PDB file of C-alpha atoms in Angstrom:
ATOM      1  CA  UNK T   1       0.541 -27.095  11.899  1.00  0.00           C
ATOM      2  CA  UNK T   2       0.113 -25.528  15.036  1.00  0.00           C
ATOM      3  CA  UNK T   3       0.880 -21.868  16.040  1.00  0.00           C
ATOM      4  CA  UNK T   4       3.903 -23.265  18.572  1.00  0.00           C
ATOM      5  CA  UNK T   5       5.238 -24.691  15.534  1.00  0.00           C
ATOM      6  CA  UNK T   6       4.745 -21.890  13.092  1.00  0.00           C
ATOM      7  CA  UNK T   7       6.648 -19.959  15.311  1.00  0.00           C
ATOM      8  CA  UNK T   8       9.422 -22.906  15.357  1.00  0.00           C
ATOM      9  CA  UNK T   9      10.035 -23.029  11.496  1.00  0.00           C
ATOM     10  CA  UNK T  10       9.947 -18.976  11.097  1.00  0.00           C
ATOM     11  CA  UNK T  11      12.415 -18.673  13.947  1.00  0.00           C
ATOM     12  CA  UNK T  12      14.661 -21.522  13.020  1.00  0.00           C
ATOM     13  CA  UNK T  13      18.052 -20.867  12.918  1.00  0.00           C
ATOM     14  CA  UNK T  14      19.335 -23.442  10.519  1.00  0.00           C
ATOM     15  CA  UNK T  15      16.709 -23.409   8.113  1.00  0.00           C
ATOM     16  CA  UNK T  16      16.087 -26.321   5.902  1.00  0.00           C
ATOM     17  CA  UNK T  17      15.183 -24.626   2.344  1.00  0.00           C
ATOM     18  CA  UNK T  18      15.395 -21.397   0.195  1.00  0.00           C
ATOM     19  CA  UNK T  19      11.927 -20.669   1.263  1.00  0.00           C
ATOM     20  CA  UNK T  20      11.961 -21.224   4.776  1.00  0.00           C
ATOM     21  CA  UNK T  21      15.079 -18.840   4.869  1.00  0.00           C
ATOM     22  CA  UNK T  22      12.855 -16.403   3.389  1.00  0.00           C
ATOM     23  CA  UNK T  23       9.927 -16.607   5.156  1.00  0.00           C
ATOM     24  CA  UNK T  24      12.150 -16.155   8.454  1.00  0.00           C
ATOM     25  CA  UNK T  25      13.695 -12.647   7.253  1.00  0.00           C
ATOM     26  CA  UNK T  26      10.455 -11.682   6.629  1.00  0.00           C
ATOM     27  CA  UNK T  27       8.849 -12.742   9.836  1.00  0.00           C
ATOM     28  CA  UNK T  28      12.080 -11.474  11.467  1.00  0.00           C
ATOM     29  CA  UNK T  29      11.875  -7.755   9.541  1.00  0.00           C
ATOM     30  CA  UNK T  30       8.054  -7.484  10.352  1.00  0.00           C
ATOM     31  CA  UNK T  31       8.606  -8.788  13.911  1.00  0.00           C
ATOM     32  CA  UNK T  32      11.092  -5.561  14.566  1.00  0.00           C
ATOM     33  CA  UNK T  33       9.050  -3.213  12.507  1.00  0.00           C
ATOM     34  CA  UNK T  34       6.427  -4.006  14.673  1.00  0.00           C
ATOM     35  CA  UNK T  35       8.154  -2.662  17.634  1.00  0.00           C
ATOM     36  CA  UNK T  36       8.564   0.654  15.833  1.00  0.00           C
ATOM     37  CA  UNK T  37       5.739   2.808  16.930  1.00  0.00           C
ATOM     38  CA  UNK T  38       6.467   5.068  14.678  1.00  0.00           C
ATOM     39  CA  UNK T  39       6.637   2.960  11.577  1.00  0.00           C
ATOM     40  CA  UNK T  40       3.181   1.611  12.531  1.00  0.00           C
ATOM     41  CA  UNK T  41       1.762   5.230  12.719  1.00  0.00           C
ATOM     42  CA  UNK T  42       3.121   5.733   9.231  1.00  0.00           C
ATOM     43  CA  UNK T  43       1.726   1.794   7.723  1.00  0.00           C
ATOM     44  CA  UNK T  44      -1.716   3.041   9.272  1.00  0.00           C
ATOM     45  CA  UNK T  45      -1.556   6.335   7.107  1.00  0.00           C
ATOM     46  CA  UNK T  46      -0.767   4.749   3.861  1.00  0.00           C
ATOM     47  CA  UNK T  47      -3.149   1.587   4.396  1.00  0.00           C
ATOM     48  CA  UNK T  48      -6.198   4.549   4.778  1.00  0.00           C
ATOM     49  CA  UNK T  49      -4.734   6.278   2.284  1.00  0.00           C
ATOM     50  CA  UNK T  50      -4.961   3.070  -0.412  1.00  0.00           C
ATOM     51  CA  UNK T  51      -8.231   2.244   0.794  1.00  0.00           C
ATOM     52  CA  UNK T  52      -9.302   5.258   0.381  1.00  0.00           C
ATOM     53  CA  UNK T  53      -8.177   5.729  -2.974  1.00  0.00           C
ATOM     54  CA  UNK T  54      -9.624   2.137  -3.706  1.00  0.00           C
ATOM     55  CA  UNK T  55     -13.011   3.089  -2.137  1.00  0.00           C
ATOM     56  CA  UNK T  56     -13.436   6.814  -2.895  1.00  0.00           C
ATOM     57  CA  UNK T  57     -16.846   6.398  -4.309  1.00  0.00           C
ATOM     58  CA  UNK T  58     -18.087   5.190  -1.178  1.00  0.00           C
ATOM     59  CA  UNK T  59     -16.284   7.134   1.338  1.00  0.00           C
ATOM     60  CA  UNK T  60     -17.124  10.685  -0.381  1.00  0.00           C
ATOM     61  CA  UNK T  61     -20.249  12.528   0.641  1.00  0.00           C
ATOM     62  CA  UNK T  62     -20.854  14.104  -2.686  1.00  0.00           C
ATOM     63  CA  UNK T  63     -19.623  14.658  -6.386  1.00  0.00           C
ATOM     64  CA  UNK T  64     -16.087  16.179  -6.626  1.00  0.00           C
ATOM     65  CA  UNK T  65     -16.919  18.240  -9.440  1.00  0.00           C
ATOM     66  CA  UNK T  66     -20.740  19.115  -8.699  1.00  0.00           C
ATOM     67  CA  UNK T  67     -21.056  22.801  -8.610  1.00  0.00           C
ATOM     68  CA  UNK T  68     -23.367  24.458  -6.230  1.00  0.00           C
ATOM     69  CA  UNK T  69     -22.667  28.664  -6.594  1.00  0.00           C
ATOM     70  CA  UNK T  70     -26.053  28.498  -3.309  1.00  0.00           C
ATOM     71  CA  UNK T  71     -23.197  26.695  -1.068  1.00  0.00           C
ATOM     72  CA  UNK T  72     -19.963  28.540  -1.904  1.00  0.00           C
ATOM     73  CA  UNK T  73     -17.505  28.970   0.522  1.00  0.00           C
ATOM     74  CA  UNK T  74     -19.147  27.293   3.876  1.00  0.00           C
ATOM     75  CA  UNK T  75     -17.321  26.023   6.700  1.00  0.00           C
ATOM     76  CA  UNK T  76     -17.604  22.732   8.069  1.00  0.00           C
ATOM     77  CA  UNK T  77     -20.526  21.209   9.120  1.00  0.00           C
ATOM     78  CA  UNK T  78     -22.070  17.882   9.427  1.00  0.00           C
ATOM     79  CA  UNK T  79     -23.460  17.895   5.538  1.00  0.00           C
ATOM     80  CA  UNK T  80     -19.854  18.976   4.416  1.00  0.00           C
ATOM     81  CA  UNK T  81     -17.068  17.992   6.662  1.00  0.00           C
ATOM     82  CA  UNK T  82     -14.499  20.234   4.986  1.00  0.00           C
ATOM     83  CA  UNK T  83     -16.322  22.732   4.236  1.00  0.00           C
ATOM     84  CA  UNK T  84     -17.156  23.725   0.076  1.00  0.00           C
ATOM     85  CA  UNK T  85     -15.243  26.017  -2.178  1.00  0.00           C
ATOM     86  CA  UNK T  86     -15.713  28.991  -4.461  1.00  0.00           C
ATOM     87  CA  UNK T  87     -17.719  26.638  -6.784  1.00  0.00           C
ATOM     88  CA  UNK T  88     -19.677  25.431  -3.733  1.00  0.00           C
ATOM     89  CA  UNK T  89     -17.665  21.917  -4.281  1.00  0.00           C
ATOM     90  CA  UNK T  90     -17.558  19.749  -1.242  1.00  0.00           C
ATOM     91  CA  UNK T  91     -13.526  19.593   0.055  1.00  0.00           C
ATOM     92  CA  UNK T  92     -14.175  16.287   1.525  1.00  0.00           C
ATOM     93  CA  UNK T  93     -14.890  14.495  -1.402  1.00  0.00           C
ATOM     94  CA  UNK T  94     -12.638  16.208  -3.884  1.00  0.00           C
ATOM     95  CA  UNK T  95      -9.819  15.369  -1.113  1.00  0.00           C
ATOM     96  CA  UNK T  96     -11.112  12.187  -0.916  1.00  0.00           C
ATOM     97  CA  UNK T  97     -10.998  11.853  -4.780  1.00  0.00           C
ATOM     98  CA  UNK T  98      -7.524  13.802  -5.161  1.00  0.00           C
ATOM     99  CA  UNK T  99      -6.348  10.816  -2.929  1.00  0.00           C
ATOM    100  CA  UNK T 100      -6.479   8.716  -6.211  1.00  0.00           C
ATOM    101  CA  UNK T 101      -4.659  11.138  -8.399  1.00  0.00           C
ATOM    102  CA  UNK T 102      -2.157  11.006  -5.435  1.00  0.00           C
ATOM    103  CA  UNK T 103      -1.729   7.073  -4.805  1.00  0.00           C
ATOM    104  CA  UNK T 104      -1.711   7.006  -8.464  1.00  0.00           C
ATOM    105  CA  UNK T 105       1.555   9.445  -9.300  1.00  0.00           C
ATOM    106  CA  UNK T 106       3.228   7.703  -6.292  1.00  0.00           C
ATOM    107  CA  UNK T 107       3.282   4.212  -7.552  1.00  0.00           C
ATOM    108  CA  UNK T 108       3.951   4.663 -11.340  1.00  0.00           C
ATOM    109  CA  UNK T 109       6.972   7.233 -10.699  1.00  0.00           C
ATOM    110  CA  UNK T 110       8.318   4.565  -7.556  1.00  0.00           C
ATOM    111  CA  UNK T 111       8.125   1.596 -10.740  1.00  0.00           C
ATOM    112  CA  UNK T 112       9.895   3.362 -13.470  1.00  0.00           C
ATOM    113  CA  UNK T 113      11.812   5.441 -11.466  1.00  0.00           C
ATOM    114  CA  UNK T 114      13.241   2.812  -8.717  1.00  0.00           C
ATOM    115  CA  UNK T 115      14.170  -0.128 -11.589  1.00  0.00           C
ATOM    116  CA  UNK T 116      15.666   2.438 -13.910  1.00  0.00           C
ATOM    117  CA  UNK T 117      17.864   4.306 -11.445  1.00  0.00           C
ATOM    118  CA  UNK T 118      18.972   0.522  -9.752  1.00  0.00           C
ATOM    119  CA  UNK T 119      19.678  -0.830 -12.941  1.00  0.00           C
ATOM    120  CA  UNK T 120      21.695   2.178 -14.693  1.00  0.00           C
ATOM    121  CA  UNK T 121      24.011   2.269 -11.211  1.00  0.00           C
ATOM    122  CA  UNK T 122      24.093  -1.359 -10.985  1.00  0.00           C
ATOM    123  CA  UNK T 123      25.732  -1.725 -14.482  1.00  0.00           C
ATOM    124  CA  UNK T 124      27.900   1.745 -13.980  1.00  0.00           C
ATOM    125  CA  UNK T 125      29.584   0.208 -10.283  1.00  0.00           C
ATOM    126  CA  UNK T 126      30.048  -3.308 -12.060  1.00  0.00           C
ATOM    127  CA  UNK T 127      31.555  -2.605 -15.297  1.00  0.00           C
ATOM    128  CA  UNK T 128      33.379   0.359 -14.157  1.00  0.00           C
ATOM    129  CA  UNK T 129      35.816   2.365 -16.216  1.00  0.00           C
ATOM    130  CA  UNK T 130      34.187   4.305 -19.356  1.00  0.00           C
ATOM    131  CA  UNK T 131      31.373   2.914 -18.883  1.00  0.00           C
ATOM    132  CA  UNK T 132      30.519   4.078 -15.306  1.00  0.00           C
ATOM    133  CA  UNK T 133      31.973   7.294 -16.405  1.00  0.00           C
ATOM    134  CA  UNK T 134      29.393   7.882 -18.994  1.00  0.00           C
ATOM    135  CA  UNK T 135      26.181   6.843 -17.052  1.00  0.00           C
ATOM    136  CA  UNK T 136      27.126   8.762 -13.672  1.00  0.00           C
ATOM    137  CA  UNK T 137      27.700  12.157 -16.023  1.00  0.00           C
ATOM    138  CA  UNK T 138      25.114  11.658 -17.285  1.00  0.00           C
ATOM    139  CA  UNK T 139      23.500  11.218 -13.648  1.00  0.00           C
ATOM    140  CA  UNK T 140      25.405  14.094 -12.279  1.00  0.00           C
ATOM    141  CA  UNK T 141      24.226  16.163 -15.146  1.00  0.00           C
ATOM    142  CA  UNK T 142      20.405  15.576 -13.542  1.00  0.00           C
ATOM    143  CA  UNK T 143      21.295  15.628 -10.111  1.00  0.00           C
ATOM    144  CA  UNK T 144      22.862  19.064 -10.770  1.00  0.00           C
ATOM    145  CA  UNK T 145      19.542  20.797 -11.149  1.00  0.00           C
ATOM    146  CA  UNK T 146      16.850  20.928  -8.813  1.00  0.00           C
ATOM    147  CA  UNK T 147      14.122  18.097  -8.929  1.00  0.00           C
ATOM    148  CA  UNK T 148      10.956  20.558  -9.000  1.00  0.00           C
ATOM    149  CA  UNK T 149      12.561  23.039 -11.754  1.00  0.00           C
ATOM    150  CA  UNK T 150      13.224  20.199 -13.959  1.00  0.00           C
ATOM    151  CA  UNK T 151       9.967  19.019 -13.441  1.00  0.00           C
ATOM    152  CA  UNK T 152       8.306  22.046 -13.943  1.00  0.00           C
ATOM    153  CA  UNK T 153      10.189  22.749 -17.335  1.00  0.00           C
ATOM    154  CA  UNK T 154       9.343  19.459 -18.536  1.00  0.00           C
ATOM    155  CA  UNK T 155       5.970  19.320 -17.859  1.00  0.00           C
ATOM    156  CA  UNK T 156       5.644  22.911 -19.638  1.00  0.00           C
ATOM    157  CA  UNK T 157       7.301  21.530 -22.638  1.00  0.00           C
ATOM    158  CA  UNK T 158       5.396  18.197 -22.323  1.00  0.00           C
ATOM    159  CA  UNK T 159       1.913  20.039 -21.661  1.00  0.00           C
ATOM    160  CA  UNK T 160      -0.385  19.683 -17.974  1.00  0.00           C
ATOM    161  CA  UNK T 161      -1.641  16.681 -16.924  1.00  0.00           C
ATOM    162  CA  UNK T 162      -1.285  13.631 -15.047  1.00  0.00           C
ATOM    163  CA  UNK T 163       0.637  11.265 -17.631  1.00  0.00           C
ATOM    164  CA  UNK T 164       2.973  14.584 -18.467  1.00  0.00           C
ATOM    165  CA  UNK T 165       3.472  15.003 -14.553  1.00  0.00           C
ATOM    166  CA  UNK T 166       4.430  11.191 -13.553  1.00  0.00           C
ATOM    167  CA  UNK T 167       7.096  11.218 -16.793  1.00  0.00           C
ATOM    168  CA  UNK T 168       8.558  14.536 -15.397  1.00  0.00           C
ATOM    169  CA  UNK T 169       8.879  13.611 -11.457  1.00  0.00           C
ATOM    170  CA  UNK T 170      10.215   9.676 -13.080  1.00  0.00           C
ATOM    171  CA  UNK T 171      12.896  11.865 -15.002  1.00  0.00           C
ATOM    172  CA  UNK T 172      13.507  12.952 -12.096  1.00  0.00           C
ATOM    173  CA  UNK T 173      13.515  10.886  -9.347  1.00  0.00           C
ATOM    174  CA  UNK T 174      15.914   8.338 -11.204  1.00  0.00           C
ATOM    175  CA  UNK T 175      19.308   9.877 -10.574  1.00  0.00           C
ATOM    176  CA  UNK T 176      18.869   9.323  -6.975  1.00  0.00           C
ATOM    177  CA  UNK T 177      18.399   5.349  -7.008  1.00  0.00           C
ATOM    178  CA  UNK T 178      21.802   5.111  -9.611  1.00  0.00           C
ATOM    179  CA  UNK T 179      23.729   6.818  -7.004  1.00  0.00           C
ATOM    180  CA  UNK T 180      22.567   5.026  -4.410  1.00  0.00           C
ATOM    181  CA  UNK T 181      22.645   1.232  -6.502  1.00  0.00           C
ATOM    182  CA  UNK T 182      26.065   1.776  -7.791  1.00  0.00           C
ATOM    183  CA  UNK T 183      27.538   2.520  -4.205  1.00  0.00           C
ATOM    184  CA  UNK T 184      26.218  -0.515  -3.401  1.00  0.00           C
ATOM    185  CA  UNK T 185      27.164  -2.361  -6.125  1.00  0.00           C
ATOM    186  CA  UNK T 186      31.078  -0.927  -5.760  1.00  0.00           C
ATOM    187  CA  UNK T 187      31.258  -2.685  -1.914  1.00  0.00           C
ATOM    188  CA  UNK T 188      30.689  -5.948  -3.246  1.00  0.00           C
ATOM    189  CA  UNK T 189      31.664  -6.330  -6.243  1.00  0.00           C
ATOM    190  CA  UNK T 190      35.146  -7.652  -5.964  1.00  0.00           C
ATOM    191  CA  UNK T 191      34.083  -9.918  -2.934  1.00  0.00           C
ATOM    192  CA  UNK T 192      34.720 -13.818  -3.237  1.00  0.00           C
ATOM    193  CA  UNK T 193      31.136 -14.579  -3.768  1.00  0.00           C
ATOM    194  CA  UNK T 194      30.977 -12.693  -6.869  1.00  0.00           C
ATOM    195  CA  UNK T 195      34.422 -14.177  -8.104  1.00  0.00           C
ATOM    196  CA  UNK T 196      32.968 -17.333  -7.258  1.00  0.00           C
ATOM    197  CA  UNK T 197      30.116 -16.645  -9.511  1.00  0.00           C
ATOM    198  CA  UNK T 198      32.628 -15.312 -12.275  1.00  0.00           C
ATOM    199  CA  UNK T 199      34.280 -18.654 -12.143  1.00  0.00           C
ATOM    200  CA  UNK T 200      31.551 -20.935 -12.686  1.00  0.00           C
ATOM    201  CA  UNK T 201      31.403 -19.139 -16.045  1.00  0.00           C
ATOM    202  CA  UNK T 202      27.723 -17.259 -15.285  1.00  0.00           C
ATOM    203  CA  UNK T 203      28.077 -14.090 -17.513  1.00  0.00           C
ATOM    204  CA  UNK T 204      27.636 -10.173 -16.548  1.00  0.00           C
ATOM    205  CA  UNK T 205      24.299 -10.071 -17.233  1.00  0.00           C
ATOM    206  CA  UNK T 206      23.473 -12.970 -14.907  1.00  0.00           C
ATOM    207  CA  UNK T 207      25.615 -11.462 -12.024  1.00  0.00           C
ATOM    208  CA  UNK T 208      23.671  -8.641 -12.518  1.00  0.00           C
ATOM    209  CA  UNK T 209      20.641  -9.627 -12.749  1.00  0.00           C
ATOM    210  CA  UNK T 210      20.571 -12.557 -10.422  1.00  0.00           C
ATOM    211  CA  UNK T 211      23.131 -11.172  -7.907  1.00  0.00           C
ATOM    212  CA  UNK T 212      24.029  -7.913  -7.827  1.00  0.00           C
ATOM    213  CA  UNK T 213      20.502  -6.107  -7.904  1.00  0.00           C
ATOM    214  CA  UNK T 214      18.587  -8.203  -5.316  1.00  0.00           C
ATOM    215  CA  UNK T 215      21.313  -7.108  -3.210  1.00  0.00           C
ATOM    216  CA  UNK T 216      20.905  -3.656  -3.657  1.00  0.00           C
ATOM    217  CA  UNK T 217      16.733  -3.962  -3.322  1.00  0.00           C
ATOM    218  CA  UNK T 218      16.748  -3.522   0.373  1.00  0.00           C
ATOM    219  CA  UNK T 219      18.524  -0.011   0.479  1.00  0.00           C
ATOM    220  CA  UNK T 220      16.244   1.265  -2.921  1.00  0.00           C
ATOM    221  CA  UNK T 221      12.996  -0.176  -0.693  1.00  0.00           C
ATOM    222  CA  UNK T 222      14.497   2.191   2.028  1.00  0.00           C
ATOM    223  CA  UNK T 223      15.576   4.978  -0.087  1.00  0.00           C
ATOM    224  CA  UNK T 224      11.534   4.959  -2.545  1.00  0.00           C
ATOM    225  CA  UNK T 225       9.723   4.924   0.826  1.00  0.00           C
ATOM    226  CA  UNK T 226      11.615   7.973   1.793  1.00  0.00           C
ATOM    227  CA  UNK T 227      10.979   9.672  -1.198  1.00  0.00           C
ATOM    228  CA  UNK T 228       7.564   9.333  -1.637  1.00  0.00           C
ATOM    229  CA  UNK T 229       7.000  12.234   0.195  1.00  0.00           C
ATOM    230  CA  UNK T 230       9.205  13.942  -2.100  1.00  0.00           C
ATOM    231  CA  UNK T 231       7.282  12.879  -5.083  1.00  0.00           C
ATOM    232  CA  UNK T 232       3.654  14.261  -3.455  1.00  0.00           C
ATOM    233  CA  UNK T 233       5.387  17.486  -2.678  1.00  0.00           C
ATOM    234  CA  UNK T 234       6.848  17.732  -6.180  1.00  0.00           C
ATOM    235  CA  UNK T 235       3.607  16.522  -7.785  1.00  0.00           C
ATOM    236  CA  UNK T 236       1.560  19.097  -5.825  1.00  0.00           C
ATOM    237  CA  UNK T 237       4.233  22.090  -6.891  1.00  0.00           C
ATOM    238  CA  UNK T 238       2.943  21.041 -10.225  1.00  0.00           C
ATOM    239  CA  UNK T 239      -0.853  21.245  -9.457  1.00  0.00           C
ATOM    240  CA  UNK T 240      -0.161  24.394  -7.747  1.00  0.00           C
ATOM    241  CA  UNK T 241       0.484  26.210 -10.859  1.00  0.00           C
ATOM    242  CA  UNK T 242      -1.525  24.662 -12.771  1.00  0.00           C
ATOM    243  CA  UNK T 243       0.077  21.830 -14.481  1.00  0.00           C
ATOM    244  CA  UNK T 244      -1.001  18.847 -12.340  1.00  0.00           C
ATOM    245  CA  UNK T 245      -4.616  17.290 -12.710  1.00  0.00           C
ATOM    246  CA  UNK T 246      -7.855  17.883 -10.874  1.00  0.00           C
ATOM    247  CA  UNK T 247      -8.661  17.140  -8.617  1.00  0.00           C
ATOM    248  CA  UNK T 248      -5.341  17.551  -7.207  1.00  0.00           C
ATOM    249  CA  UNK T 249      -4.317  18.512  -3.845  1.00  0.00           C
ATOM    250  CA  UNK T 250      -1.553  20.895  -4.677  1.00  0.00           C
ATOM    251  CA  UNK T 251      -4.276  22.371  -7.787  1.00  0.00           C
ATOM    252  CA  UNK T 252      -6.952  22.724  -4.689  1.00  0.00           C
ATOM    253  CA  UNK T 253      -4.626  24.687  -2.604  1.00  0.00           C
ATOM    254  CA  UNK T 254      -4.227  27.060  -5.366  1.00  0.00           C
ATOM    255  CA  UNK T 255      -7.436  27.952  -5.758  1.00  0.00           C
ATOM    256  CA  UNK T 256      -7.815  28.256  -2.165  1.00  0.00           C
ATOM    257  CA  UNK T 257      -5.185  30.955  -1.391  1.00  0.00           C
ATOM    258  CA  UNK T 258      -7.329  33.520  -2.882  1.00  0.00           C
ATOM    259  CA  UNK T 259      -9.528  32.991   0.438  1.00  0.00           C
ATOM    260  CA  UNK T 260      -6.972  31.839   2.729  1.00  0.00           C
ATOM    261  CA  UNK T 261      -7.478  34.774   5.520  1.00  0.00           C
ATOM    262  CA  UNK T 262     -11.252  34.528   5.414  1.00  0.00           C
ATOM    263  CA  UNK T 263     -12.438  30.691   4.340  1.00  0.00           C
ATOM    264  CA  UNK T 264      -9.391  28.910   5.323  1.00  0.00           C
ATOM    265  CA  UNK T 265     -10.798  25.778   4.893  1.00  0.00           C
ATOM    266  CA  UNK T 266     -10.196  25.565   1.212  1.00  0.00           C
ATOM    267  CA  UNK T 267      -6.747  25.569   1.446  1.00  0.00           C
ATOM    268  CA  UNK T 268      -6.040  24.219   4.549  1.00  0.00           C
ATOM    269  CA  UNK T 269      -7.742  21.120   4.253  1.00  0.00           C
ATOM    270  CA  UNK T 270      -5.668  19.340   0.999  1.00  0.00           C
ATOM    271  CA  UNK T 271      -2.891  20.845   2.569  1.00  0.00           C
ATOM    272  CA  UNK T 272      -3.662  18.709   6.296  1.00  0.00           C
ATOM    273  CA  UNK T 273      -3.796  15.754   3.371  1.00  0.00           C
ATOM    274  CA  UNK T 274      -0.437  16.396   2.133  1.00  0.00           C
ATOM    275  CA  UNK T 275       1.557  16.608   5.491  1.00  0.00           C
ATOM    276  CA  UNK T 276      -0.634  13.880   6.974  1.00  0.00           C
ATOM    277  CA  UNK T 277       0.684  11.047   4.012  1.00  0.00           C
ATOM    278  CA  UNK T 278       3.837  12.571   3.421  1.00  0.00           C
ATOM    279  CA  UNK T 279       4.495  11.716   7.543  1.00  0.00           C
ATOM    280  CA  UNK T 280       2.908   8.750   6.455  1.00  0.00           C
ATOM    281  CA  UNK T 281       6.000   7.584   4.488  1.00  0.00           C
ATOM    282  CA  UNK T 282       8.687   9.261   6.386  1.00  0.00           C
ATOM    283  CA  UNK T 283       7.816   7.862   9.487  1.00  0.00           C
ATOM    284  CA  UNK T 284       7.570   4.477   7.426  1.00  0.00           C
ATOM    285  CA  UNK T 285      10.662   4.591   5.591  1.00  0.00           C
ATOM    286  CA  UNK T 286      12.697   5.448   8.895  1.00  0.00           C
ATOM    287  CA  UNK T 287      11.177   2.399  10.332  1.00  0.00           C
ATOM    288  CA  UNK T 288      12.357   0.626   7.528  1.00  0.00           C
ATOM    289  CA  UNK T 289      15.666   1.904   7.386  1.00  0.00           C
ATOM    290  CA  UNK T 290      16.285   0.860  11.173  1.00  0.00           C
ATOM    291  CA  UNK T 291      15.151  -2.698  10.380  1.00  0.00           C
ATOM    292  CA  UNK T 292      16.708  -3.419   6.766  1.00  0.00           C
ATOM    293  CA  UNK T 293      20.300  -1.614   7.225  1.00  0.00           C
ATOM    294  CA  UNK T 294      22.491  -4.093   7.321  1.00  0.00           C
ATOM    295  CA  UNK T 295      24.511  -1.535   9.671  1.00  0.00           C
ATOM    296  CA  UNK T 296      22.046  -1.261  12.531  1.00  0.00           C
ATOM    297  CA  UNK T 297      21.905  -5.552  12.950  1.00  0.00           C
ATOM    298  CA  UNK T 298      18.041  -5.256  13.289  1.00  0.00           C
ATOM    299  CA  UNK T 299      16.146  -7.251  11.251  1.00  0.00           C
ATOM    300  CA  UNK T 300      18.965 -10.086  10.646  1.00  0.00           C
TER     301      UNK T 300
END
């Protein structure tokens, strides 16, 4: 098939199966996020940042956790590009490495956190009543405290470490995406289509499931991408004082504050990392936003 007719079948307007009408939304919503500069700048930060995560023991110069006490505190140079710390560590590679930790807390909170908090407001907009009474309480109950002081007095209770930190910022990061899934859920869930649906005798669980939730996936794709900056900020908090895991970004920067006037390297340099991905995903969820909101007509 050539490329003129590629181009035909994506850009159909009458398309002749479930699959074509697929593959032309998605040609369509990469075709306008495309034109976002902005959303490009952000695709090309997270790309580097997965591959390097992926490829860390290529891309770093040296061992994270090799000490060298003869090469504390130098600045950059050509043999170490960040500069090393108080342990004579090279910064490069333990950024490099802390990019894994990183990549790592994103995705697992983003999968329990996302499905949880769309399914919980899915079921609390449908069913209504006591039901949706119970669950958003309960919601409002965690939305009333702030994320990071939650997560912080979790983790303490839970212990430090990596598997205590992604439970605490998934605990959460959850109330957000209920919120967010049962608004959704509440404009369309008296609409014909979904009476339709009720009448050919599907049950709640297969309106649900099969209906109501891949409905509501565009605005949680929207709303995860925007938080992921979020999550790195909350999951750095936690390596700050010293409940994260090494080598973490936020757990370098603490360490580095001690020298912060004189060797400003140590800190600085994790902290470039944060702001640098967490643009990364704000620039890409805004992109994303503009081309999946059903409001702004881009996309459809």
């Amino acid at each position: 098939m050539a490329f003129a007719d590629i181009h035909t079948w994506l850009t159909d307007d009458s398309p002749g199966s479930r699959m074509q009408a697929r593959m032309s939304r998605l040609y369509r919503i990469s075709a306008a996020l495309s034109r976002n500069m902005l959303a490009m700048v952000g695709l090309v930060i997270i790309l580097v940042l997965i591959l390097t995560a992926i490829f860390a023991p290529w891309i770093a110069t040296a061992d994270p956790i090799t000490q060298d006490l003869t090469r504390r505190l130098l600045p950059p140079s050509a043999l170490n590009w960040m500069g090393t710390d108080e342990l004579g560590r090279d910064i490069w590679s333990r950024v490099v490495y802390g990019s894994r930790i990183t990549l790592t807390i994103v995705i697992i909170v983003a999968v329990l956190a996302a499905p949880a908090g769309l399914l919980i407001g899915a079921i609390s907009g449908y069913f209504g009543g006591w039901v949706d009474r119970i669950l958003m309480g309960i919601t409002d109950i965690f939305l009333s405290m702030p994320k990071l002081i939650l997560a912080l007095a979790l983790v303490a209770a839970l212990g430090p470490g990596i598997d205590n930190a992604i439970i605490a910022i998934a605990i959460t990061s959850w109330p957000a995406y209920a919120r967010l899934a049962r608004a959704e859920t509440l404009t369309f869930k008296n609409s014909e289509f979904i009476a339709a649906i009720r009448l050919q005798g599907a049950s709640s669980l297969r309106v649900i499931c099969g209906h109501v939730l891949p409905l509501c996936t565009s605005s949680m794709i929207i709303r995860v991408t925007l938080d992921m900056a979020g999550i790195i900020l909350t999951a750095a908090g936690l390596g700050f004082i010293g409940l994260g895991a090494q080598p973490e970004w936020g757990a370098m920067i603490a360490r580095g504050r001690s020298f912060i006037l004189d060797q400003w390297w140590v800190a600085t340099m994790p902290g470039f990392a944060i702001i640098v991905v967490s643009l990364g995903f704000c620039f890409l969820g805004d992109g994303l936003r503009d081309v999946l909101d059903p409001k702004s007509g881009e996309g459809h």
